[in-house]
Each structure stands twice: as structure tokens, then as C-alpha cells.
């Protein structure tokens, strides 16, 4: 158990809908990273937050957004869902959000878009 | 361009055999970190090992060992005396200093199947 929690574990929805994925970092960690794992793209970095502020952005679609709240949990919002958004979404947390930190991953949320 | 290449898609071994997973990376940075993560069938990503670019000393940790060679940009990982519980997808990942916030760039993964 990494100490990172993600809810829900599974999510099934329809095209065009909007969903929210939640991540709680390990105790004491200030930074959260979001990744998407799909069959065609593999594991891809989406976005990073540190202590409530966006720090780095990867290949995140404009239909996707995220935020980190004062209690340090983070939410990833996916809207206007398409079939291709079906994937496993991971969050990871670190203490300082820097190169020297090891990222510990949550169990993931499996999103299925029908 | 793919910065981390794992050329082996799948490796099948019988229990107690050794398994070596290849990883080749590409970076212009002199400071970077390399990682191995394991993804068992249950789906979570489990951190295994990490190495920074200034430390080429190869180590052994239990049944795991790694071989980091900057000259060939390789970071290979070996499981000694494999067990059925080692069956998983193994990912090599790179974190570069020019992106100092630590985002990971993953290879495509290698599926390891260990049969009894």
C-alpha cells in the first residue's frame, strides 16, 4: 500500500458525459501528479500540482482539467468524454514535487466510456 | 520521440530462471533519474528502484539487481530466481533535470510471465 488513495476504483459512463476522479496524496506529500494509461498511448503524464498550484502540464486535453485543494487532495475532471478517453488514470504523490523525489502511485481509476 | 525504449514486449520464463529486462533511454541532460516500476495484474504501479545519473554503481537488493551503464544509455533490471508472483508488466521511466518538477516518461513496458 503506497498510502495514495484514489476514488472511485471503476467508473463506467457514456460519451459526452463529465466525470471527476479524486486523489488523496500520502500524508505529508505536497505534490500530486496525474497520469493516463491507455492501450495505444501507454503511460502519459498529464499534469502536476504542488501545494495547490499547477506546476507542470503534459499532454492533457483541453477537455480535461484538474485542481488541488487546500487539504492537498486533487481532482481530475474529464468532460465531453469520448470512447478514446477510456483508460486507467493514476495519481502519484511526492513530498517536494521535484526531480529528486520518488513518485508513489495510487491504485488507479479505471474509466470506461461506452 | 520516445525517450525510453523497452524493446522486449513479453518475456516468458519458468520459475527459478533469471529474467533480465532491457531499458534504453535518451536524454541530453547530465542530471536525471531512472526508475523501474512493476504493474501486477491487479493494476497498481509499484515502485521498485531508482538511480541517479551520477551513480553508476550497480547494486543488488534481494532478488532484484540493476545494471546502469551511461556509456550505452542503458538501465537493465534483473530478477534472480523468478517466482510466479513476479508475473507483471515492468516499466522503466526517466525523469530529467530540464523538467525539474520530476515528471516521469515511461517506456512501453515488458510483460513478464513466470510459469510454475
PDB file of C-alpha atoms in Angstrom:
ATOM      1  CA  UNK A   1       0.000   0.000   0.000  1.00  0.00           C
ATOM      2  CA  UNK A   2       1.586   3.244  -1.213  1.00  0.00           C
ATOM      3  CA  UNK A   3      -0.553   5.471   1.000  1.00  0.00           C
ATOM      4  CA  UNK A   4      -2.024   7.254  -2.032  1.00  0.00           C
ATOM      5  CA  UNK A   5      -5.766   6.772  -2.389  1.00  0.00           C
ATOM      6  CA  UNK A   6      -7.909   7.167  -5.481  1.00  0.00           C
ATOM      7  CA  UNK A   7     -11.656   7.041  -5.868  1.00  0.00           C
ATOM      8  CA  UNK A   8     -13.622   5.610  -7.479  1.00  0.00           C
ATOM      9  CA  UNK A   9     -11.864   2.428  -8.454  1.00  0.00           C
ATOM     10  CA  UNK A  10     -14.043   1.907 -11.505  1.00  0.00           C
ATOM     11  CA  UNK A  11     -16.190   4.304 -13.473  1.00  0.00           C
ATOM     12  CA  UNK A  12     -18.449   3.475 -16.387  1.00  0.00           C
ATOM     13  CA  UNK A  13     -20.109   6.303 -18.252  1.00  0.00           C
ATOM     14  CA  UNK A  14     -21.341   7.339 -21.664  1.00  0.00           C
ATOM     15  CA  UNK A  15     -19.870   9.536 -24.363  1.00  0.00           C
ATOM     16  CA  UNK A  16     -20.454  13.224 -23.827  1.00  0.00           C
ATOM     17  CA  UNK A  17     -20.604  12.930 -20.052  1.00  0.00           C
ATOM     18  CA  UNK A  18     -18.394  14.504 -17.406  1.00  0.00           C
ATOM     19  CA  UNK A  19     -16.639  12.699 -14.543  1.00  0.00           C
ATOM     20  CA  UNK A  20     -14.452  13.628 -11.604  1.00  0.00           C
ATOM     21  CA  UNK A  21     -11.612  11.475 -10.345  1.00  0.00           C
ATOM     22  CA  UNK A  22     -10.272  12.036  -6.872  1.00  0.00           C
ATOM     23  CA  UNK A  23      -6.819  11.534  -5.395  1.00  0.00           C
ATOM     24  CA  UNK A  24      -5.546  11.891  -1.838  1.00  0.00           C
ATOM     25  CA  UNK A  25      -1.746  12.040  -1.522  1.00  0.00           C
ATOM     26  CA  UNK A  26       0.348  10.316   1.126  1.00  0.00           C
ATOM     27  CA  UNK A  27       0.459  12.056   4.462  1.00  0.00           C
ATOM     28  CA  UNK A  28       2.977  14.904   4.279  1.00  0.00           C
ATOM     29  CA  UNK A  29       3.223  14.961   0.489  1.00  0.00           C
ATOM     30  CA  UNK A  30       2.568  18.305  -1.143  1.00  0.00           C
ATOM     31  CA  UNK A  31       2.692  17.390  -4.812  1.00  0.00           C
ATOM     32  CA  UNK A  32       0.331  15.355  -6.958  1.00  0.00           C
ATOM     33  CA  UNK A  33       0.938  14.086 -10.484  1.00  0.00           C
ATOM     34  CA  UNK A  34      -1.736  12.689 -12.811  1.00  0.00           C
ATOM     35  CA  UNK A  35      -1.010  10.074 -15.490  1.00  0.00           C
ATOM     36  CA  UNK A  36      -3.152   8.321 -18.084  1.00  0.00           C
ATOM     37  CA  UNK A  37      -2.503   4.727 -19.144  1.00  0.00           C
ATOM     38  CA  UNK A  38      -4.173   3.680 -22.381  1.00  0.00           C
ATOM     39  CA  UNK A  39      -3.546   0.802 -24.752  1.00  0.00           C
ATOM     40  CA  UNK A  40      -2.442   2.997 -27.636  1.00  0.00           C
ATOM     41  CA  UNK A  41      -0.544   5.763 -25.785  1.00  0.00           C
ATOM     42  CA  UNK A  42       0.900   3.861 -22.841  1.00  0.00           C
ATOM     43  CA  UNK A  43       1.599   5.775 -19.633  1.00  0.00           C
ATOM     44  CA  UNK A  44       1.494   9.521 -20.231  1.00  0.00           C
ATOM     45  CA  UNK A  45       1.978  12.417 -17.835  1.00  0.00           C
ATOM     46  CA  UNK A  46      -0.987  14.770 -17.703  1.00  0.00           C
ATOM     47  CA  UNK A  47      -0.459  17.433 -15.065  1.00  0.00           C
ATOM     48  CA  UNK A  48       1.261  18.200 -11.770  1.00  0.00           C
ATOM     49  CA  UNK A  49       0.257  20.285  -8.756  1.00  0.00           C
ATOM     50  CA  UNK A  50       2.328  21.447  -5.833  1.00  0.00           C
ATOM     51  CA  UNK A  51       0.685  22.838  -2.715  1.00  0.00           C
ATOM     52  CA  UNK A  52      -2.367  23.956  -4.623  1.00  0.00           C
ATOM     53  CA  UNK A  53      -0.613  25.456  -7.629  1.00  0.00           C
ATOM     54  CA  UNK A  54      -0.292  23.977 -11.094  1.00  0.00           C
ATOM     55  CA  UNK A  55       3.365  23.295 -11.747  1.00  0.00           C
ATOM     56  CA  UNK A  56       3.710  21.350 -14.979  1.00  0.00           C
ATOM     57  CA  UNK A  57       1.492  20.308 -17.812  1.00  0.00           C
ATOM     58  CA  UNK A  58       1.881  17.405 -20.183  1.00  0.00           C
ATOM     59  CA  UNK A  59      -0.295  16.085 -22.958  1.00  0.00           C
ATOM     60  CA  UNK A  60      -3.529  16.999 -21.257  1.00  0.00           C
ATOM     61  CA  UNK A  61      -6.532  17.630 -23.460  1.00  0.00           C
ATOM     62  CA  UNK A  62      -8.434  20.906 -23.164  1.00  0.00           C
ATOM     63  CA  UNK A  63     -11.496  18.869 -22.147  1.00  0.00           C
ATOM     64  CA  UNK A  64      -9.578  17.784 -19.056  1.00  0.00           C
ATOM     65  CA  UNK A  65      -8.843  19.967 -16.061  1.00  0.00           C
ATOM     66  CA  UNK A  66      -7.538  19.448 -12.580  1.00  0.00           C
ATOM     67  CA  UNK A  67      -7.073  21.213  -9.301  1.00  0.00           C
ATOM     68  CA  UNK A  68      -5.506  20.682  -5.914  1.00  0.00           C
ATOM     69  CA  UNK A  69      -7.408  21.781  -2.861  1.00  0.00           C
ATOM     70  CA  UNK A  70      -6.156  23.312   0.412  1.00  0.00           C
ATOM     71  CA  UNK A  71      -6.287  19.897   2.086  1.00  0.00           C
ATOM     72  CA  UNK A  72      -3.974  18.751  -0.753  1.00  0.00           C
ATOM     73  CA  UNK A  73      -6.331  16.278  -2.338  1.00  0.00           C
ATOM     74  CA  UNK A  74      -6.643  16.637  -6.079  1.00  0.00           C
ATOM     75  CA  UNK A  75      -9.398  16.145  -8.601  1.00  0.00           C
ATOM     76  CA  UNK A  76      -9.148  15.437 -12.305  1.00  0.00           C
ATOM     77  CA  UNK A  77     -12.191  16.498 -14.286  1.00  0.00           C
ATOM     78  CA  UNK A  78     -12.856  14.920 -17.662  1.00  0.00           C
ATOM     79  CA  UNK A  79     -15.634  16.376 -19.781  1.00  0.00           C
ATOM     80  CA  UNK A  80     -17.274  15.717 -23.149  1.00  0.00           C
ATOM     81  CA  UNK A  81     -15.998  12.197 -22.850  1.00  0.00           C
ATOM     82  CA  UNK A  82     -15.083  10.207 -25.922  1.00  0.00           C
ATOM     83  CA  UNK A  83     -14.536   6.496 -26.393  1.00  0.00           C
ATOM     84  CA  UNK A  84     -10.794   7.133 -26.596  1.00  0.00           C
ATOM     85  CA  UNK A  85     -10.754   8.518 -23.069  1.00  0.00           C
ATOM     86  CA  UNK A  86     -11.252   5.015 -21.714  1.00  0.00           C
ATOM     87  CA  UNK A  87      -8.098   4.366 -19.738  1.00  0.00           C
ATOM     88  CA  UNK A  88      -6.583   3.808 -16.339  1.00  0.00           C
ATOM     89  CA  UNK A  89      -5.915   7.116 -14.588  1.00  0.00           C
ATOM     90  CA  UNK A  90      -3.240   7.214 -11.923  1.00  0.00           C
ATOM     91  CA  UNK A  91      -2.195   9.825  -9.499  1.00  0.00           C
ATOM     92  CA  UNK A  92       1.142   9.839  -7.716  1.00  0.00           C
ATOM     93  CA  UNK A  93       2.397  11.955  -4.862  1.00  0.00           C
ATOM     94  CA  UNK A  94       5.745  13.219  -3.609  1.00  0.00           C
ATOM     95  CA  UNK A  95       6.898  15.425  -0.780  1.00  0.00           C
ATOM     96  CA  UNK A  96       8.574  18.186  -2.744  1.00  0.00           C
ATOM     97  CA  UNK A  97       7.415  17.671  -6.308  1.00  0.00           C
ATOM     98  CA  UNK A  98      10.926  17.754  -7.687  1.00  0.00           C
ATOM     99  CA  UNK A  99      13.286  15.682  -9.762  1.00  0.00           C
ATOM    100  CA  UNK A 100      14.863  14.106  -6.709  1.00  0.00           C
ATOM    101  CA  UNK A 101      11.626  12.666  -5.329  1.00  0.00           C
ATOM    102  CA  UNK A 102      10.254   9.194  -5.936  1.00  0.00           C
ATOM    103  CA  UNK A 103       6.650   9.102  -7.065  1.00  0.00           C
ATOM    104  CA  UNK A 104       4.359   6.709  -5.246  1.00  0.00           C
ATOM    105  CA  UNK A 105       1.265   5.776  -7.185  1.00  0.00           C
ATOM    106  CA  UNK A 106      -2.313   5.222  -6.144  1.00  0.00           C
ATOM    107  CA  UNK A 107      -4.265   2.152  -7.264  1.00  0.00           C
ATOM    108  CA  UNK A 108      -5.756   3.990 -10.235  1.00  0.00           C
ATOM    109  CA  UNK A 109      -9.251   4.682 -11.502  1.00  0.00           C
ATOM    110  CA  UNK A 110     -10.366   2.626 -14.475  1.00  0.00           C
ATOM    111  CA  UNK A 111     -12.620   4.718 -16.701  1.00  0.00           C
ATOM    112  CA  UNK A 112     -14.749   3.049 -19.325  1.00  0.00           C
ATOM    113  CA  UNK A 113     -16.604   5.264 -21.782  1.00  0.00           C
ATOM    114  CA  UNK A 114     -19.408   3.500 -23.667  1.00  0.00           C
TER     115      UNK A 114
ATOM    116  CA  UNK B   1      10.158  10.980 -29.755  1.00  0.00           C
ATOM    117  CA  UNK B   2      10.233   8.067 -27.382  1.00  0.00           C
ATOM    118  CA  UNK B   3      12.808   8.754 -24.702  1.00  0.00           C
ATOM    119  CA  UNK B   4      12.613   5.371 -23.020  1.00  0.00           C
ATOM    120  CA  UNK B   5      12.701   2.210 -25.081  1.00  0.00           C
ATOM    121  CA  UNK B   6      11.844  -1.214 -23.792  1.00  0.00           C
ATOM    122  CA  UNK B   7      12.338  -3.415 -26.816  1.00  0.00           C
ATOM    123  CA  UNK B   8      11.104  -6.613 -25.174  1.00  0.00           C
ATOM    124  CA  UNK B   9       7.333  -6.822 -25.343  1.00  0.00           C
ATOM    125  CA  UNK B  10       6.999 -10.076 -23.430  1.00  0.00           C
ATOM    126  CA  UNK B  11       9.338 -12.494 -21.692  1.00  0.00           C
ATOM    127  CA  UNK B  12       8.216 -15.939 -20.585  1.00  0.00           C
ATOM    128  CA  UNK B  13      10.258 -17.961 -18.131  1.00  0.00           C
ATOM    129  CA  UNK B  14       9.885 -20.955 -15.892  1.00  0.00           C
ATOM    130  CA  UNK B  15      10.066 -20.414 -12.162  1.00  0.00           C
ATOM    131  CA  UNK B  16      13.591 -20.089 -10.753  1.00  0.00           C
ATOM    132  CA  UNK B  17      15.028 -18.826 -14.025  1.00  0.00           C
ATOM    133  CA  UNK B  18      16.598 -15.370 -14.086  1.00  0.00           C
ATOM    134  CA  UNK B  19      14.936 -12.601 -16.085  1.00  0.00           C
ATOM    135  CA  UNK B  20      16.702  -9.542 -17.452  1.00  0.00           C
ATOM    136  CA  UNK B  21      14.680  -6.593 -18.687  1.00  0.00           C
ATOM    137  CA  UNK B  22      16.302  -4.129 -21.055  1.00  0.00           C
ATOM    138  CA  UNK B  23      15.829  -0.370 -20.958  1.00  0.00           C
ATOM    139  CA  UNK B  24      17.493   2.195 -23.195  1.00  0.00           C
ATOM    140  CA  UNK B  25      16.961   5.883 -22.577  1.00  0.00           C
ATOM    141  CA  UNK B  26      17.698   9.100 -24.371  1.00  0.00           C
ATOM    142  CA  UNK B  27      18.480  12.423 -22.743  1.00  0.00           C
ATOM    143  CA  UNK B  28      20.743  15.425 -23.198  1.00  0.00           C
ATOM    144  CA  UNK B  29      20.682  16.252 -19.514  1.00  0.00           C
ATOM    145  CA  UNK B  30      23.625  15.368 -17.317  1.00  0.00           C
ATOM    146  CA  UNK B  31      21.332  15.105 -14.300  1.00  0.00           C
ATOM    147  CA  UNK B  32      18.487  12.637 -14.474  1.00  0.00           C
ATOM    148  CA  UNK B  33      16.872   9.767 -12.602  1.00  0.00           C
ATOM    149  CA  UNK B  34      15.901   6.332 -13.826  1.00  0.00           C
ATOM    150  CA  UNK B  35      13.225   4.160 -12.281  1.00  0.00           C
ATOM    151  CA  UNK B  36      11.706   0.722 -12.513  1.00  0.00           C
ATOM    152  CA  UNK B  37       8.056   0.197 -11.638  1.00  0.00           C
ATOM    153  CA  UNK B  38       6.056  -3.030 -11.547  1.00  0.00           C
ATOM    154  CA  UNK B  39       2.405  -3.351 -12.536  1.00  0.00           C
ATOM    155  CA  UNK B  40       0.945  -6.684 -11.383  1.00  0.00           C
ATOM    156  CA  UNK B  41      -2.326  -7.998 -12.801  1.00  0.00           C
ATOM    157  CA  UNK B  42      -4.224  -6.109 -10.080  1.00  0.00           C
ATOM    158  CA  UNK B  43      -3.215  -2.897 -11.889  1.00  0.00           C
ATOM    159  CA  UNK B  44      -1.408  -0.742  -9.368  1.00  0.00           C
ATOM    160  CA  UNK B  45       2.031   0.713 -10.104  1.00  0.00           C
ATOM    161  CA  UNK B  46       4.629  -0.323  -7.560  1.00  0.00           C
ATOM    162  CA  UNK B  47       7.960   1.483  -7.218  1.00  0.00           C
ATOM    163  CA  UNK B  48      10.942  -0.880  -7.306  1.00  0.00           C
ATOM    164  CA  UNK B  49      14.204   1.000  -7.720  1.00  0.00           C
ATOM    165  CA  UNK B  50      15.679   4.314  -8.787  1.00  0.00           C
ATOM    166  CA  UNK B  51      19.090   5.522  -9.820  1.00  0.00           C
ATOM    167  CA  UNK B  52      20.522   8.982 -10.415  1.00  0.00           C
ATOM    168  CA  UNK B  53      22.811   9.772 -13.297  1.00  0.00           C
ATOM    169  CA  UNK B  54      25.837  10.338 -11.083  1.00  0.00           C
ATOM    170  CA  UNK B  55      25.793   6.922  -9.502  1.00  0.00           C
ATOM    171  CA  UNK B  56      26.721   4.111 -11.833  1.00  0.00           C
ATOM    172  CA  UNK B  57      27.327   1.640  -9.066  1.00  0.00           C
ATOM    173  CA  UNK B  58      25.319  -1.462  -9.722  1.00  0.00           C
ATOM    174  CA  UNK B  59      23.520  -2.948  -6.779  1.00  0.00           C
ATOM    175  CA  UNK B  60      21.602  -5.945  -5.646  1.00  0.00           C
ATOM    176  CA  UNK B  61      18.536  -5.753  -3.464  1.00  0.00           C
ATOM    177  CA  UNK B  62      17.173  -9.150  -2.582  1.00  0.00           C
ATOM    178  CA  UNK B  63      16.299 -10.884  -5.848  1.00  0.00           C
ATOM    179  CA  UNK B  64      16.498  -7.623  -7.805  1.00  0.00           C
ATOM    180  CA  UNK B  65      19.618  -6.165  -9.353  1.00  0.00           C
ATOM    181  CA  UNK B  66      20.266  -3.481 -11.904  1.00  0.00           C
ATOM    182  CA  UNK B  67      22.960  -2.576 -14.351  1.00  0.00           C
ATOM    183  CA  UNK B  68      23.266   1.122 -15.163  1.00  0.00           C
ATOM    184  CA  UNK B  69      25.649   1.994 -17.996  1.00  0.00           C
ATOM    185  CA  UNK B  70      25.789   5.625 -19.066  1.00  0.00           C
ATOM    186  CA  UNK B  71      28.090   4.798 -21.983  1.00  0.00           C
ATOM    187  CA  UNK B  72      25.306   2.822 -23.643  1.00  0.00           C
ATOM    188  CA  UNK B  73      22.375   4.726 -22.053  1.00  0.00           C
ATOM    189  CA  UNK B  74      21.041   1.515 -20.606  1.00  0.00           C
ATOM    190  CA  UNK B  75      19.412   0.694 -17.293  1.00  0.00           C
ATOM    191  CA  UNK B  76      18.735  -3.030 -17.241  1.00  0.00           C
ATOM    192  CA  UNK B  77      16.924  -4.825 -14.471  1.00  0.00           C
ATOM    193  CA  UNK B  78      17.307  -8.463 -13.424  1.00  0.00           C
ATOM    194  CA  UNK B  79      15.081 -10.658 -11.331  1.00  0.00           C
ATOM    195  CA  UNK B  80      17.016 -13.603  -9.973  1.00  0.00           C
ATOM    196  CA  UNK B  81      15.316 -16.946  -9.331  1.00  0.00           C
ATOM    197  CA  UNK B  82      11.965 -15.732 -10.620  1.00  0.00           C
ATOM    198  CA  UNK B  83       8.730 -16.623  -8.868  1.00  0.00           C
ATOM    199  CA  UNK B  84       5.146 -16.756 -10.099  1.00  0.00           C
ATOM    200  CA  UNK B  85       4.425 -13.585  -8.099  1.00  0.00           C
ATOM    201  CA  UNK B  86       6.908 -11.752 -10.323  1.00  0.00           C
ATOM    202  CA  UNK B  87       4.468 -12.042 -13.224  1.00  0.00           C
ATOM    203  CA  UNK B  88       3.671  -8.438 -14.096  1.00  0.00           C
ATOM    204  CA  UNK B  89       4.386  -5.635 -16.530  1.00  0.00           C
ATOM    205  CA  UNK B  90       7.610  -3.836 -15.734  1.00  0.00           C
ATOM    206  CA  UNK B  91       8.121  -0.213 -16.708  1.00  0.00           C
ATOM    207  CA  UNK B  92      11.321   1.730 -16.995  1.00  0.00           C
ATOM    208  CA  UNK B  93      10.970   5.508 -16.540  1.00  0.00           C
ATOM    209  CA  UNK B  94      13.106   8.618 -16.896  1.00  0.00           C
ATOM    210  CA  UNK B  95      12.957  11.945 -15.082  1.00  0.00           C
ATOM    211  CA  UNK B  96      15.114  14.737 -16.490  1.00  0.00           C
ATOM    212  CA  UNK B  97      16.593  17.829 -14.885  1.00  0.00           C
ATOM    213  CA  UNK B  98      15.419  20.101 -17.700  1.00  0.00           C
ATOM    214  CA  UNK B  99      11.974  19.304 -16.444  1.00  0.00           C
ATOM    215  CA  UNK B 100      12.863  19.844 -12.834  1.00  0.00           C
ATOM    216  CA  UNK B 101       9.439  19.130 -11.474  1.00  0.00           C
ATOM    217  CA  UNK B 102      10.030  15.440 -11.890  1.00  0.00           C
ATOM    218  CA  UNK B 103       7.506  14.198 -14.428  1.00  0.00           C
ATOM    219  CA  UNK B 104       8.128  10.592 -15.417  1.00  0.00           C
ATOM    220  CA  UNK B 105       8.490   9.447 -19.008  1.00  0.00           C
ATOM    221  CA  UNK B 106       7.722   5.766 -19.266  1.00  0.00           C
ATOM    222  CA  UNK B 107       8.722   3.063 -21.670  1.00  0.00           C
ATOM    223  CA  UNK B 108       6.089   0.822 -23.221  1.00  0.00           C
ATOM    224  CA  UNK B 109       6.622  -1.871 -20.618  1.00  0.00           C
ATOM    225  CA  UNK B 110       7.704  -5.501 -20.703  1.00  0.00           C
ATOM    226  CA  UNK B 111       5.257  -8.241 -19.751  1.00  0.00           C
ATOM    227  CA  UNK B 112       6.937 -10.934 -17.670  1.00  0.00           C
ATOM    228  CA  UNK B 113       5.184 -14.280 -17.420  1.00  0.00           C
ATOM    229  CA  UNK B 114       6.569 -16.746 -14.895  1.00  0.00           C
ATOM    230  CA  UNK B 115       5.129 -20.242 -15.069  1.00  0.00           C
ATOM    231  CA  UNK B 116       5.494 -22.893 -12.372  1.00  0.00           C
TER     232      UNK B 116
END
